[in-house]
mmCIF file of C-alpha atoms in Angstrom:
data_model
loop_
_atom_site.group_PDB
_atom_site.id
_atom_site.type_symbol
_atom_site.label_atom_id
_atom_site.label_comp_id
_atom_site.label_asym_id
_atom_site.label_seq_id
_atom_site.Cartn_x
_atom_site.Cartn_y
_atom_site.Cartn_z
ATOM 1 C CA UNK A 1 183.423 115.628 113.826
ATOM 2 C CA UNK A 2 184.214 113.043 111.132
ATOM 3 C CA UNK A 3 183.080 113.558 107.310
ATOM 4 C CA UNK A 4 181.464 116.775 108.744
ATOM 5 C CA UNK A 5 183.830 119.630 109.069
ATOM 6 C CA UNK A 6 187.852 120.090 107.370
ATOM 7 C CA UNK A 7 190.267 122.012 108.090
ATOM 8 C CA UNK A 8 194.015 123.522 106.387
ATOM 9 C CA UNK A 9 196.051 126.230 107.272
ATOM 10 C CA UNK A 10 197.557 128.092 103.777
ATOM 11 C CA UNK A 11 200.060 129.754 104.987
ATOM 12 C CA UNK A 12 198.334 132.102 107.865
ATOM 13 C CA UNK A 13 195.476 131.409 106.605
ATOM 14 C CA UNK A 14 192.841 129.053 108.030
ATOM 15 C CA UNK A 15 190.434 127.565 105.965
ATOM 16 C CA UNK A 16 187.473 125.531 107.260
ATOM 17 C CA UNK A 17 184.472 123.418 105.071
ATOM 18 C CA UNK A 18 181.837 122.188 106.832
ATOM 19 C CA UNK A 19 178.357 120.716 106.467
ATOM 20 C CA UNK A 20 176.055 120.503 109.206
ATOM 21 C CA UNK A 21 174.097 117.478 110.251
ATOM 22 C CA UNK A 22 170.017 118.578 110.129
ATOM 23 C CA UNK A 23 168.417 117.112 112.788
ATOM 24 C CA UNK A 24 169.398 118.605 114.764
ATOM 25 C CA UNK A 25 171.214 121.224 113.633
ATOM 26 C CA UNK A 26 171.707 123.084 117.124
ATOM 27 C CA UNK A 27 174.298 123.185 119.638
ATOM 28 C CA UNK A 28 176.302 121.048 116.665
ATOM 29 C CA UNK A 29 176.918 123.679 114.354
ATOM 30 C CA UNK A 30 177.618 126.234 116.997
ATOM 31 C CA UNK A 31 180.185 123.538 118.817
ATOM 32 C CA UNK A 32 181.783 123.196 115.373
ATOM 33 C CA UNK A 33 182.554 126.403 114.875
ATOM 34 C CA UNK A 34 183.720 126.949 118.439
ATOM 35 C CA UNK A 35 186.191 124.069 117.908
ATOM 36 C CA UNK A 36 187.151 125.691 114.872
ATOM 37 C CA UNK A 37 188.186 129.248 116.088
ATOM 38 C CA UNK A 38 189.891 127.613 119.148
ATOM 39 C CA UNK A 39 192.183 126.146 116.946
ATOM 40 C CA UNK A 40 192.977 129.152 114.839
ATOM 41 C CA UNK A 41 192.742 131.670 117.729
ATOM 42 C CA UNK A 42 189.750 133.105 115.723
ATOM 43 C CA UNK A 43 191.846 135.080 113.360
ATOM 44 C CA UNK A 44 192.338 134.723 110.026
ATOM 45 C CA UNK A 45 190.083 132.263 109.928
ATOM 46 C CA UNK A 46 187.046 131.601 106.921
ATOM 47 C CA UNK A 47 184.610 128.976 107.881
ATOM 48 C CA UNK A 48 182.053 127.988 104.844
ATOM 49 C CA UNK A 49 179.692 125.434 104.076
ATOM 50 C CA UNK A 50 176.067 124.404 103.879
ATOM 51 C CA UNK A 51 175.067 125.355 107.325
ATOM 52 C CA UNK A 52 171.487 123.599 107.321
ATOM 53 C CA UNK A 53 169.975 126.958 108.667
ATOM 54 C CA UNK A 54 169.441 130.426 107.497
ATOM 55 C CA UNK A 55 168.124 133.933 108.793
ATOM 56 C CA UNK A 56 164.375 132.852 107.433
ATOM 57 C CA UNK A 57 164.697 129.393 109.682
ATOM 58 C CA UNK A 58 164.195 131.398 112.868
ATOM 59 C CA UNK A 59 161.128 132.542 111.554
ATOM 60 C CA UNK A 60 159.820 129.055 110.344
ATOM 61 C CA UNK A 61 161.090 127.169 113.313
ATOM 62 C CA UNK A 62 161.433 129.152 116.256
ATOM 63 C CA UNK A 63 163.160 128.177 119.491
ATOM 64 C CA UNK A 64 165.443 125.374 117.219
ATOM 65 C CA UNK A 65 168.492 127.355 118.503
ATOM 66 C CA UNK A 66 168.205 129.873 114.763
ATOM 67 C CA UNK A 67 167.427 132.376 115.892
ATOM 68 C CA UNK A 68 170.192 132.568 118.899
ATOM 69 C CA UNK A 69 172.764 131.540 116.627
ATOM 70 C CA UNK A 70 172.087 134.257 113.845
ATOM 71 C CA UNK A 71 171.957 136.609 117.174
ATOM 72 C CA UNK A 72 175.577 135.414 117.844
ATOM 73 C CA UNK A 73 177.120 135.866 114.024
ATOM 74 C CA UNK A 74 175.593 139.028 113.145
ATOM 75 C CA UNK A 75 176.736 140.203 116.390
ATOM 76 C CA UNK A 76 179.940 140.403 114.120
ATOM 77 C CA UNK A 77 181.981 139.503 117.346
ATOM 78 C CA UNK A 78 183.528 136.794 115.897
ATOM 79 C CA UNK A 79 182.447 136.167 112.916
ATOM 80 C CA UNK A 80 181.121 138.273 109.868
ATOM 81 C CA UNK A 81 178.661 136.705 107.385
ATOM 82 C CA UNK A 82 180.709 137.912 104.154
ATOM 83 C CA UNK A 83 177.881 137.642 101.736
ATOM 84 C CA UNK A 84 175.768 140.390 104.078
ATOM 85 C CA UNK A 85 178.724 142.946 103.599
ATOM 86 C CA UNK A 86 177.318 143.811 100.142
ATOM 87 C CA UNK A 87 173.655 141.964 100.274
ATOM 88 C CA UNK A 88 170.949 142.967 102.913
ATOM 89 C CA UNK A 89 168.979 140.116 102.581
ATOM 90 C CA UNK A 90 169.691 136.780 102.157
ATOM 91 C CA UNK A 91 169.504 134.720 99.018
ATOM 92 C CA UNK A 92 168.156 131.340 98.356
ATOM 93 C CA UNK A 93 170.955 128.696 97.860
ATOM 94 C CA UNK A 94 169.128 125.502 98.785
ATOM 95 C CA UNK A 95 166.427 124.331 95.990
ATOM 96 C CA UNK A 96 164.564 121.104 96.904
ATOM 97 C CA UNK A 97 161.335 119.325 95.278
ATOM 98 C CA UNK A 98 157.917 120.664 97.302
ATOM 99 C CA UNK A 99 160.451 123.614 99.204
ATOM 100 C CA UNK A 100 158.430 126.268 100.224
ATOM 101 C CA UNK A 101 160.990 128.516 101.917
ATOM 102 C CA UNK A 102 163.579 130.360 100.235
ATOM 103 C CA UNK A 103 166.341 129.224 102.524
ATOM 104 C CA UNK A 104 170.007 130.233 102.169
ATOM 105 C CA UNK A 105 171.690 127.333 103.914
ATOM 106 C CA UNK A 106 175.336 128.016 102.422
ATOM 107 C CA UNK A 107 177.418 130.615 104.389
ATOM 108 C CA UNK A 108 180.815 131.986 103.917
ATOM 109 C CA UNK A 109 182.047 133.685 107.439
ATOM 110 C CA UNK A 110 185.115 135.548 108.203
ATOM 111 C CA UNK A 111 186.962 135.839 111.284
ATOM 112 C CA UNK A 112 186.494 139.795 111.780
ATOM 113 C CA UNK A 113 190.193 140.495 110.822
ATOM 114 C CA UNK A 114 189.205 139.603 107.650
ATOM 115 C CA UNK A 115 186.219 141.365 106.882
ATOM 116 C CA UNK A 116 187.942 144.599 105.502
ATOM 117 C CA UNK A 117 189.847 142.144 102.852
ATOM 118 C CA UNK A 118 185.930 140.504 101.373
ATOM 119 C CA UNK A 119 186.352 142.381 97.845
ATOM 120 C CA UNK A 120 182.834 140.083 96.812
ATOM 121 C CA UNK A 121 179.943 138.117 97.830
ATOM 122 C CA UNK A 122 177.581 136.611 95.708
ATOM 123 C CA UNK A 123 175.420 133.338 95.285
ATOM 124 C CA UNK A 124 176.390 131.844 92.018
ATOM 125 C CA UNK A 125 173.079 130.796 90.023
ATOM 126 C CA UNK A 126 173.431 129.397 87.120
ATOM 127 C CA UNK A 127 171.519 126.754 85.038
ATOM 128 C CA UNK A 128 175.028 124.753 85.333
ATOM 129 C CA UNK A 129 175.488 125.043 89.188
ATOM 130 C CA UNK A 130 171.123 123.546 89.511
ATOM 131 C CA UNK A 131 172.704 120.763 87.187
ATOM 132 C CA UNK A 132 175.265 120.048 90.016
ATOM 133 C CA UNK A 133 173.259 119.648 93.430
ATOM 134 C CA UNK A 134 170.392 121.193 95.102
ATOM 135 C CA UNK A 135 172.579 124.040 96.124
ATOM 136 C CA UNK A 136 174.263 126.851 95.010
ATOM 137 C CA UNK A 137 177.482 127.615 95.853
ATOM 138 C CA UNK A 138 177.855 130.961 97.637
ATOM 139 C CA UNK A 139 181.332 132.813 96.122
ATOM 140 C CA UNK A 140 183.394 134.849 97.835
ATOM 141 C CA UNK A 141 186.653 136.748 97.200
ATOM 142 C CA UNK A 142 189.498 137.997 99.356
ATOM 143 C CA UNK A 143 192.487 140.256 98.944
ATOM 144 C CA UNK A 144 194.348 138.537 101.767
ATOM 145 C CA UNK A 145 197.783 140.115 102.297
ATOM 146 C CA UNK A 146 200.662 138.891 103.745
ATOM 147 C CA UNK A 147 199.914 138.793 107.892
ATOM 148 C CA UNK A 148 202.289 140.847 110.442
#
């Protein structure tokens, strides 16, 4: 998927960036990821980026493939959505002239394995970061230790 997804390893640690295409969002995204955790062995794995969908987007556009694929992370099988660990909704992150949903596109997941290691989760808005791009990053932190 060129100029769409990277990938490094740092040290046992896998480390995926991604930005999904729009239109249409779905299977893409969901193909991505796939690709993604067969590559790592879905472990240790973080896989972030501006997803182009959100929890609300199943709501506002049902039967785009949404709501299945919010089904599948917060199923927590194989991924864990780090920023829900410590928020129970989601936050807006994309800001766009005439918007009228409050759509968090930008997602952090973590290959379960990881979960217990998220120390933090949180949307960073600041006057400086709305200077930068019509999103928001979304921050998380780790206490990764050494793998066995």
């Amino acid at each position: 998927h060129p100029n769409r997804a990277v990938l490094t390893c740092l040290g046992s640690l896998y480390i995926a960036s991604l930005h999904a295409h729009s239109d249409p969002v779905f299977p893409h995204l969901r193909e991505v990821i796939d690709e993604i955790l067969n590559i790592t062995g879905g472990e240790r794995t973080i896989v972030g980026g501006d997803f182009n969908t959100a929890r609300l987007a199943r709501e506002v556009w049902p039967g785009w493939g949404h709501g299945q694929f919010w089904d599948w992370i917060d199923s927590g099988e194989e991924l864990v959505d780090s920023y829900r660990l410590f928020h129970e909704s989601e936050r807006q992150t994309f800001f766009c002239d005439g918007g009228v949903h409050a759509f968090q596109d930008d997602h952090i997941l973590v290959t379960p394995d990881l979960a217990p290691e998220v120390v933090s989760s949180m949307a960073l808005d600041t006057p400086e970061t709305h200077r930068v791009s019509d999103h928001i990053p979304v921050v998380t932190v780790l206490s990764v230790g050494a793998a066995e």
